[in-house]
Structures are given as structure tokens and as C-alpha cells.
PDB file of N, CA and C in Angstrom:
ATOM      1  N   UNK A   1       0.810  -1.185   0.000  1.00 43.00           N
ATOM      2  CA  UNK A   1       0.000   0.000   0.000  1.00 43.00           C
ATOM      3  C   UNK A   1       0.860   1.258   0.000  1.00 43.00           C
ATOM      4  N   UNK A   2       2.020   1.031   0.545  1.00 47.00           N
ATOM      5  CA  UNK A   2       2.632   2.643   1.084  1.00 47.00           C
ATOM      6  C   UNK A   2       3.566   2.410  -0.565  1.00 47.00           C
ATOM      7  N   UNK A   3       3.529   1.409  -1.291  1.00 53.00           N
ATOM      8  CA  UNK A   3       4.284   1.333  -2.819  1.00 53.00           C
ATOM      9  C   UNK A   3       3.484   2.430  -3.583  1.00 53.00           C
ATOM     10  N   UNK A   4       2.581   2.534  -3.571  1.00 55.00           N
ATOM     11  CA  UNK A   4       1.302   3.009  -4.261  1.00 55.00           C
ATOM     12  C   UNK A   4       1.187   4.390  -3.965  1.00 55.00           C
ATOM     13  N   UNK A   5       1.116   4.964  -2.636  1.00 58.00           N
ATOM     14  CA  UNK A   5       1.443   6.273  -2.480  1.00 58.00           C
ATOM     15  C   UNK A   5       2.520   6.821  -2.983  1.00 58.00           C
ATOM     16  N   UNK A   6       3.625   6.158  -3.110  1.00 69.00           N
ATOM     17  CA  UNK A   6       5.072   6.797  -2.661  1.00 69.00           C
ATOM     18  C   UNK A   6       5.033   6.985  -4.704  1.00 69.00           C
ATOM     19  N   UNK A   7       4.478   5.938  -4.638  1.00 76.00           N
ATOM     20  CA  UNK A   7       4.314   6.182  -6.530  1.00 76.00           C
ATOM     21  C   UNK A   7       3.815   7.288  -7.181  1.00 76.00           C
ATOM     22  N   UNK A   8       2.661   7.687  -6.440  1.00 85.00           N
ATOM     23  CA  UNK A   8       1.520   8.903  -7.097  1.00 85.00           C
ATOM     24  C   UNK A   8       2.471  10.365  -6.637  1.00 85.00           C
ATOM     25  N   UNK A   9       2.965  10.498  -5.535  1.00 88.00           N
ATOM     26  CA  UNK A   9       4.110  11.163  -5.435  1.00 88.00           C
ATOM     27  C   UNK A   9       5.180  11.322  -6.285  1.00 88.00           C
ATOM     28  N   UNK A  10       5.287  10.600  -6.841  1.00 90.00           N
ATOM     29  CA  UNK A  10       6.600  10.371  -7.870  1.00 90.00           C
ATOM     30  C   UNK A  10       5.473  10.590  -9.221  1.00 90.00           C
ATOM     31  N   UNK A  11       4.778  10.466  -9.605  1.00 91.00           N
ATOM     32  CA  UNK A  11       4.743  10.687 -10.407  1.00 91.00           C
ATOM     33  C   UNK A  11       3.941  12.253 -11.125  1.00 91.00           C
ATOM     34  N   UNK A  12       3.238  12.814  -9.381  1.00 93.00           N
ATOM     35  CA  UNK A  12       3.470  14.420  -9.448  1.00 93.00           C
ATOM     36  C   UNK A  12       4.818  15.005  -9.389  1.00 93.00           C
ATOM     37  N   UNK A  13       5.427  14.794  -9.024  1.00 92.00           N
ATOM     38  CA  UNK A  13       7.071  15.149  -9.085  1.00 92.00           C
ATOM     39  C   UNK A  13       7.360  15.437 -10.914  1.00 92.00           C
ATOM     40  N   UNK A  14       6.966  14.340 -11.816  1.00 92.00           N
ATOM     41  CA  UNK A  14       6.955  13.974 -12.961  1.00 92.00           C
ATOM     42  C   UNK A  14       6.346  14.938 -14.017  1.00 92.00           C
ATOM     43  N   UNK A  15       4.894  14.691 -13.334  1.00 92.00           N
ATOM     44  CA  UNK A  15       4.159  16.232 -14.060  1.00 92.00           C
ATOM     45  C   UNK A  15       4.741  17.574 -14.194  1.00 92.00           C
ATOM     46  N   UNK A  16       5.231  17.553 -12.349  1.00 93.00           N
ATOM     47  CA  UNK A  16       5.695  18.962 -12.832  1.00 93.00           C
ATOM     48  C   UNK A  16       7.031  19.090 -13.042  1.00 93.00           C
ATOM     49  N   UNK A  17       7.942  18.772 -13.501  1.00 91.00           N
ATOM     50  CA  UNK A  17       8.791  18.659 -14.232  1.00 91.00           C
ATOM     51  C   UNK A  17       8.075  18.899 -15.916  1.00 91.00           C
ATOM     52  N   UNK A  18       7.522  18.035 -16.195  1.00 91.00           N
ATOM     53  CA  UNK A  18       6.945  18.203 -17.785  1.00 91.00           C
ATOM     54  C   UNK A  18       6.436  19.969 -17.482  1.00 91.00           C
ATOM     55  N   UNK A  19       5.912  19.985 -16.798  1.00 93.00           N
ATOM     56  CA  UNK A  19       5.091  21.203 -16.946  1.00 93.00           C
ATOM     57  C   UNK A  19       6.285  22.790 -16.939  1.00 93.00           C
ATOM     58  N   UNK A  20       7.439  22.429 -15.802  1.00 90.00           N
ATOM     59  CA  UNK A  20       8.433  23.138 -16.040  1.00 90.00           C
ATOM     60  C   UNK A  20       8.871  23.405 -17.485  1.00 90.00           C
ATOM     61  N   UNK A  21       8.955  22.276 -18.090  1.00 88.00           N
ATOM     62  CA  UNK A  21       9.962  21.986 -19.261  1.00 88.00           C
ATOM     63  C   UNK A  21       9.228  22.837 -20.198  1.00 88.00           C
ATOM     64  N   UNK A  22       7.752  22.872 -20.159  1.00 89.00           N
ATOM     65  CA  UNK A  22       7.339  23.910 -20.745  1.00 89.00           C
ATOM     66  C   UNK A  22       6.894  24.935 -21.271  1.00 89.00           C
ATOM     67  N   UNK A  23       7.091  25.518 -19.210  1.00 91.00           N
ATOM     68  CA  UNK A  23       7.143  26.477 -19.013  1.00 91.00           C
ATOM     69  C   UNK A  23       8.443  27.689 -19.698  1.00 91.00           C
ATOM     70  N   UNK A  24       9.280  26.401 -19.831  1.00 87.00           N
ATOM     71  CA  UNK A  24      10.592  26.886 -20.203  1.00 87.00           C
ATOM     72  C   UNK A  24      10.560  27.617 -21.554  1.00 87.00           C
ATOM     73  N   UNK A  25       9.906  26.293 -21.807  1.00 87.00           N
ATOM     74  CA  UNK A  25      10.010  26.127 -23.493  1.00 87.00           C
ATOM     75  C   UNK A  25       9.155  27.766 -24.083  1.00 87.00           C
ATOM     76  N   UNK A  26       8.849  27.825 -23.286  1.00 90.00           N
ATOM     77  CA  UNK A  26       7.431  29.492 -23.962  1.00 90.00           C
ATOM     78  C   UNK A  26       7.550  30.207 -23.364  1.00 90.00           C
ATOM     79  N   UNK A  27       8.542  30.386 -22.187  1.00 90.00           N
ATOM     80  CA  UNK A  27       9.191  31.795 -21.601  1.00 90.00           C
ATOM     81  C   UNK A  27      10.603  32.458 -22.272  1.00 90.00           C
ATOM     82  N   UNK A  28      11.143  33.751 -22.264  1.00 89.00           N
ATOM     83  CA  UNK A  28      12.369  34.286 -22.394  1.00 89.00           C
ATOM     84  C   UNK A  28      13.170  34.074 -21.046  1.00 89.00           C
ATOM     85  N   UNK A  29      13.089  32.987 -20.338  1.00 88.00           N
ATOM     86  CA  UNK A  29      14.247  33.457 -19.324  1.00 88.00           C
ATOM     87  C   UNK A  29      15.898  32.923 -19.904  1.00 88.00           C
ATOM     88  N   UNK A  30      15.401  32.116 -20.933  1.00 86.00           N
ATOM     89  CA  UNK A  30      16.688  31.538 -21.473  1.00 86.00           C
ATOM     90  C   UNK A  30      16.752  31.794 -23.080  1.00 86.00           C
ATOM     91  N   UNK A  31      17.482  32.639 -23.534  1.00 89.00           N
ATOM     92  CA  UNK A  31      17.718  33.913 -24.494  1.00 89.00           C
ATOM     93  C   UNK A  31      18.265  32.892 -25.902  1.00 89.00           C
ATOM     94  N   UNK A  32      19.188  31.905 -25.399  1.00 90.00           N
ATOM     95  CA  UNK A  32      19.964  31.210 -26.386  1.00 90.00           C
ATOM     96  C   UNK A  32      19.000  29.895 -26.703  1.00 90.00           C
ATOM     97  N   UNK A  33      18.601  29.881 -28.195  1.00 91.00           N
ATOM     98  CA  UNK A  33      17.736  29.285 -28.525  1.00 91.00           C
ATOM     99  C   UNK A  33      17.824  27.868 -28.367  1.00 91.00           C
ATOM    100  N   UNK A  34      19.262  27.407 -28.659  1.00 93.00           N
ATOM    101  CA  UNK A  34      19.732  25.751 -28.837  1.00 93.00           C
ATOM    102  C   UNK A  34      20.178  25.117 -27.152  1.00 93.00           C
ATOM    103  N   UNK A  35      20.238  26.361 -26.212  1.00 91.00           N
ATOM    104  CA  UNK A  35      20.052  25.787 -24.837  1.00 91.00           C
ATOM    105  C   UNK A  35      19.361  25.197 -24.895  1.00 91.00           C
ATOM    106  N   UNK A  36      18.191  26.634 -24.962  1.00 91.00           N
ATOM    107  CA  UNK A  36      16.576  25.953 -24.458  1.00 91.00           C
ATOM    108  C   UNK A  36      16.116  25.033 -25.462  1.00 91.00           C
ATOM    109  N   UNK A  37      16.328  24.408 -26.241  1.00 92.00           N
ATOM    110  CA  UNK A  37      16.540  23.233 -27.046  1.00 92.00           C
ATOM    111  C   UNK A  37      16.436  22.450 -26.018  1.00 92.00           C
ATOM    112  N   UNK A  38      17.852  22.227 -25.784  1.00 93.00           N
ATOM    113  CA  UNK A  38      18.582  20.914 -24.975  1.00 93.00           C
ATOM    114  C   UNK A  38      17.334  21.069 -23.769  1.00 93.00           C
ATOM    115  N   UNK A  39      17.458  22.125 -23.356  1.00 91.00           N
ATOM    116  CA  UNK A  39      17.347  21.878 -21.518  1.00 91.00           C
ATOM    117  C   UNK A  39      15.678  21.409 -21.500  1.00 91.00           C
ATOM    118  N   UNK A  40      14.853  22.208 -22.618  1.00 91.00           N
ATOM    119  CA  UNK A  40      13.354  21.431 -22.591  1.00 91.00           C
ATOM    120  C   UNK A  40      13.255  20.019 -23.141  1.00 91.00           C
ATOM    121  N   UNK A  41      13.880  19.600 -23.995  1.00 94.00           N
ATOM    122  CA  UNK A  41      13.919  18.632 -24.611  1.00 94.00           C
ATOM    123  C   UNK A  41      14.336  17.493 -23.418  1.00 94.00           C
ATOM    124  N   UNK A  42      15.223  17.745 -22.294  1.00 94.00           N
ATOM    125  CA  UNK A  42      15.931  17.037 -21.366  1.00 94.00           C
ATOM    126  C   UNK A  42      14.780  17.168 -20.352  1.00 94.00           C
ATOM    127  N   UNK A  43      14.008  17.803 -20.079  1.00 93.00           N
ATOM    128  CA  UNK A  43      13.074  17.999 -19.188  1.00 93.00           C
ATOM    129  C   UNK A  43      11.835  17.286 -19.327  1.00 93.00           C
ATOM    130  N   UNK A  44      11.456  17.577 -20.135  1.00 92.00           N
ATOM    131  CA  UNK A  44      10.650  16.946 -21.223  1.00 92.00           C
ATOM    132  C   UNK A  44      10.574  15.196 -21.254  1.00 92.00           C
ATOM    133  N   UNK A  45      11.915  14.842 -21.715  1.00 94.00           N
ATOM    134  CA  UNK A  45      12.394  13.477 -21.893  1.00 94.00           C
ATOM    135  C   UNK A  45      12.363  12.664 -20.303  1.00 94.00           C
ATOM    136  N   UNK A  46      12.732  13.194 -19.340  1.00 93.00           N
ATOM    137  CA  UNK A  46      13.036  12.912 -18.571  1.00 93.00           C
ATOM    138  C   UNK A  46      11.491  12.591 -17.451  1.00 93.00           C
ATOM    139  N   UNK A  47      10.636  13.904 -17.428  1.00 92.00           N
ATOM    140  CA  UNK A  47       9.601  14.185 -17.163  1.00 92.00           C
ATOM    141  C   UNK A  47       8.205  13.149 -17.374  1.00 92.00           C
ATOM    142  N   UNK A  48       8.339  12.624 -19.197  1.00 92.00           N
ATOM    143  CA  UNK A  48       7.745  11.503 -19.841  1.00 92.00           C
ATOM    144  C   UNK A  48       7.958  10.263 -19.469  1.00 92.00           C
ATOM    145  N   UNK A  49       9.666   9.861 -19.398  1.00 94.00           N
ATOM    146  CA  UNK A  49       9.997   8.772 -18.751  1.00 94.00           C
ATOM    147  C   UNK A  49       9.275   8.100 -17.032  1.00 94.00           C
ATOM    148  N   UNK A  50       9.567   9.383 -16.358  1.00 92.00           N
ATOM    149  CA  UNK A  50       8.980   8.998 -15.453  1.00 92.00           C
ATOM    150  C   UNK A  50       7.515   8.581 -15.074  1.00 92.00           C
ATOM    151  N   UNK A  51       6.788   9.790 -15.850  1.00 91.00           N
ATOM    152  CA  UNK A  51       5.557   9.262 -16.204  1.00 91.00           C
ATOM    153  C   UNK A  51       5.099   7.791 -16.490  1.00 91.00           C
ATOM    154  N   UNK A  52       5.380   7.831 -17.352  1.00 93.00           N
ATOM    155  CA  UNK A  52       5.291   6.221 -18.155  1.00 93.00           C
ATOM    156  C   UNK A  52       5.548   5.091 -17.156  1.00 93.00           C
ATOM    157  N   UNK A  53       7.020   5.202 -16.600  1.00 92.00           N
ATOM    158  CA  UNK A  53       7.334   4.188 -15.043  1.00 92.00           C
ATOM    159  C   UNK A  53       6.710   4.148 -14.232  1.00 92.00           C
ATOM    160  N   UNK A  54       6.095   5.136 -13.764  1.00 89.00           N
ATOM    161  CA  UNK A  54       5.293   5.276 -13.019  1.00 89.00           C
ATOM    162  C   UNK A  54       4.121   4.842 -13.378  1.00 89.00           C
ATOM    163  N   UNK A  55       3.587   5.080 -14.061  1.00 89.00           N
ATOM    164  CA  UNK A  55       2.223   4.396 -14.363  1.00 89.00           C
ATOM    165  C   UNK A  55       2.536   2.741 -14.669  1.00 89.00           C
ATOM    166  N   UNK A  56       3.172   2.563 -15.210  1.00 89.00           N
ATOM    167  CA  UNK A  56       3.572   0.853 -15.704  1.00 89.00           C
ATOM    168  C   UNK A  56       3.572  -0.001 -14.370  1.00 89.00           C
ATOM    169  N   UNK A  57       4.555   0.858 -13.423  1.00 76.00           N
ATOM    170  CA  UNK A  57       4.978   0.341 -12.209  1.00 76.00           C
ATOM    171  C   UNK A  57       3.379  -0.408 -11.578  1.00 76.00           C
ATOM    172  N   UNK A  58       2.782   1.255 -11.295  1.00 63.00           N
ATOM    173  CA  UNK A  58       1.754   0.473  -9.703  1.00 63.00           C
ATOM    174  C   UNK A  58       0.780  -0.368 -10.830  1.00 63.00           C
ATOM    175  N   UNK A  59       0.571  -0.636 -12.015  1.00 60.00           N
ATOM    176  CA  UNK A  59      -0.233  -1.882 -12.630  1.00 60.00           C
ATOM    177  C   UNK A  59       0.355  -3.017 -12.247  1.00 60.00           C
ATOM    178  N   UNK A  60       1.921  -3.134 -12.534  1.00 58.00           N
ATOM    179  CA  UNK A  60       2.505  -4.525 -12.105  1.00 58.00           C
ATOM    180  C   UNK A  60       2.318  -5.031 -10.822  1.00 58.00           C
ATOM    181  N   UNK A  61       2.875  -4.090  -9.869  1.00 58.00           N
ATOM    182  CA  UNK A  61       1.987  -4.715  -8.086  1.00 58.00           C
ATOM    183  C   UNK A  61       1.305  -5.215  -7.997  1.00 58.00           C
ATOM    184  N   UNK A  62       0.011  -4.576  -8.961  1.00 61.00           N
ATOM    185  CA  UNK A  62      -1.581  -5.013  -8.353  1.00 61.00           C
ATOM    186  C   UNK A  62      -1.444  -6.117  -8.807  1.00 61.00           C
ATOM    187  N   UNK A  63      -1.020  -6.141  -9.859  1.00 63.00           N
ATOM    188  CA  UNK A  63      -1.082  -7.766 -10.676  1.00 63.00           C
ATOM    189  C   UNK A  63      -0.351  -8.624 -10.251  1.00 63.00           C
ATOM    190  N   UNK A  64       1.011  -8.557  -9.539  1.00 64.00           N
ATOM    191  CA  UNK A  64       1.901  -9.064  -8.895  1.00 64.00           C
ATOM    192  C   UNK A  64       1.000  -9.789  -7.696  1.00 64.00           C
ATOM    193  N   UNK A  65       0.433  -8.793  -7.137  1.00 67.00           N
ATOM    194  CA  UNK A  65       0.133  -9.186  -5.684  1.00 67.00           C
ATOM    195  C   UNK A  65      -1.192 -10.300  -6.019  1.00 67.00           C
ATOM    196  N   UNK A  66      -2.185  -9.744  -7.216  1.00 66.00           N
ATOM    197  CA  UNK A  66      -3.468 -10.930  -6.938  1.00 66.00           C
ATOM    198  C   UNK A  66      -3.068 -12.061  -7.647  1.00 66.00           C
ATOM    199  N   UNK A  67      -1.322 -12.339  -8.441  1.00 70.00           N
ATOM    200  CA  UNK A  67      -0.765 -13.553  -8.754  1.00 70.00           C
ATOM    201  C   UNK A  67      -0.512 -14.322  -7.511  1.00 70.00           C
ATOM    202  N   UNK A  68      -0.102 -13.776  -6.393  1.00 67.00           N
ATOM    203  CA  UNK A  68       0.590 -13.975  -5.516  1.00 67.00           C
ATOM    204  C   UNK A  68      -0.256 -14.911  -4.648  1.00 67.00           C
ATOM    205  N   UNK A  69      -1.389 -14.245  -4.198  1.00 71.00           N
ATOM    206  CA  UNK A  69      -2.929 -14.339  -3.727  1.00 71.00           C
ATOM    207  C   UNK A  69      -3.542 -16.147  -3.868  1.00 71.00           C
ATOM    208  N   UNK A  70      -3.617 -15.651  -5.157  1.00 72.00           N
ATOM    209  CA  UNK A  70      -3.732 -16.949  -6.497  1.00 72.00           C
ATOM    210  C   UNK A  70      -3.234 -18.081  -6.170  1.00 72.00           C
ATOM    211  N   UNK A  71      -2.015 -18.306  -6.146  1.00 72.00           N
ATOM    212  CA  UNK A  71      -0.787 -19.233  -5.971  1.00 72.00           C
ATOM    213  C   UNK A  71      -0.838 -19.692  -4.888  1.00 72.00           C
ATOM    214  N   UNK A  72      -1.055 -18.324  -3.734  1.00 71.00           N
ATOM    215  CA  UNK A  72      -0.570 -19.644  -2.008  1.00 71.00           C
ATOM    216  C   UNK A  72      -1.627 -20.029  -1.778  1.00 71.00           C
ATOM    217  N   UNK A  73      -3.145 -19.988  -2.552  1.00 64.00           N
ATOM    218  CA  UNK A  73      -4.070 -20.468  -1.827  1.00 64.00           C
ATOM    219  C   UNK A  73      -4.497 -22.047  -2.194  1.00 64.00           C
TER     220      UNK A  73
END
């Protein structure tokens, strides 16, 4: 159970990161165009990844655990 929280946490962490990245991406605080390239693109990338793990992750538990369930009974 506390897998599952600690997950949804992590994966607001995730959002806002994406949401930084493009915040970035449509503000002037960063002047040089091929930075802010890299640095949204890295934010971005990084931001998605986690997403995705995160969501993949707490499906496998549940499924993990009612395999588990299954088996010792």
C-alpha cells in the first residue's frame, strides 16, 4: 500500500517537471535558442519517462500481488 502512495508522489514530481519543461520552453528566461533546445527537450524526456514508469509500475503490483494471492491459496 505505502508502494502506491510513494508512486503517485513520484509521479506528481513527474508532471511537474513536464510542466516546467514547458514552461521553459514558452518563456524568455533563457535567451539562447539551442540551450533551451537541450534543456526542454531534457526535461521533457526525462519528465515523460517517469511518467510512463510510473504508471507501468503500480499496474505490475496489483497484478503481482493478486498472482501472488492466487498461488498460495
Amino acid at each position: 500500500m505505502s508502494k502506491n502512495k510513494s508512486g503517485k508522489g513520484r509521479i506528481y514530481l513527474y508532471v511537474l517537471i513536464t510542466i516546467a519543461g514547458c514552461v521553459l520552453a514558452c518563456s524568455s528566461i533563457i535567451t539562447n535558442d539551442y540551450l533551451k533546445l537541450v534543456i526542454v527537450m531534457g526535461t521533457l524526456c526525462v519528465g515523460l519517462y517517469g511518467i510512463m514508469r510510473g504508471l507501468s509500475n503500480s499496474g505490475n503490483t496489483e497484478e503481482a500481488t493478486a498472482i501472488n494471492e492466487e498461488t498460495s491459496k
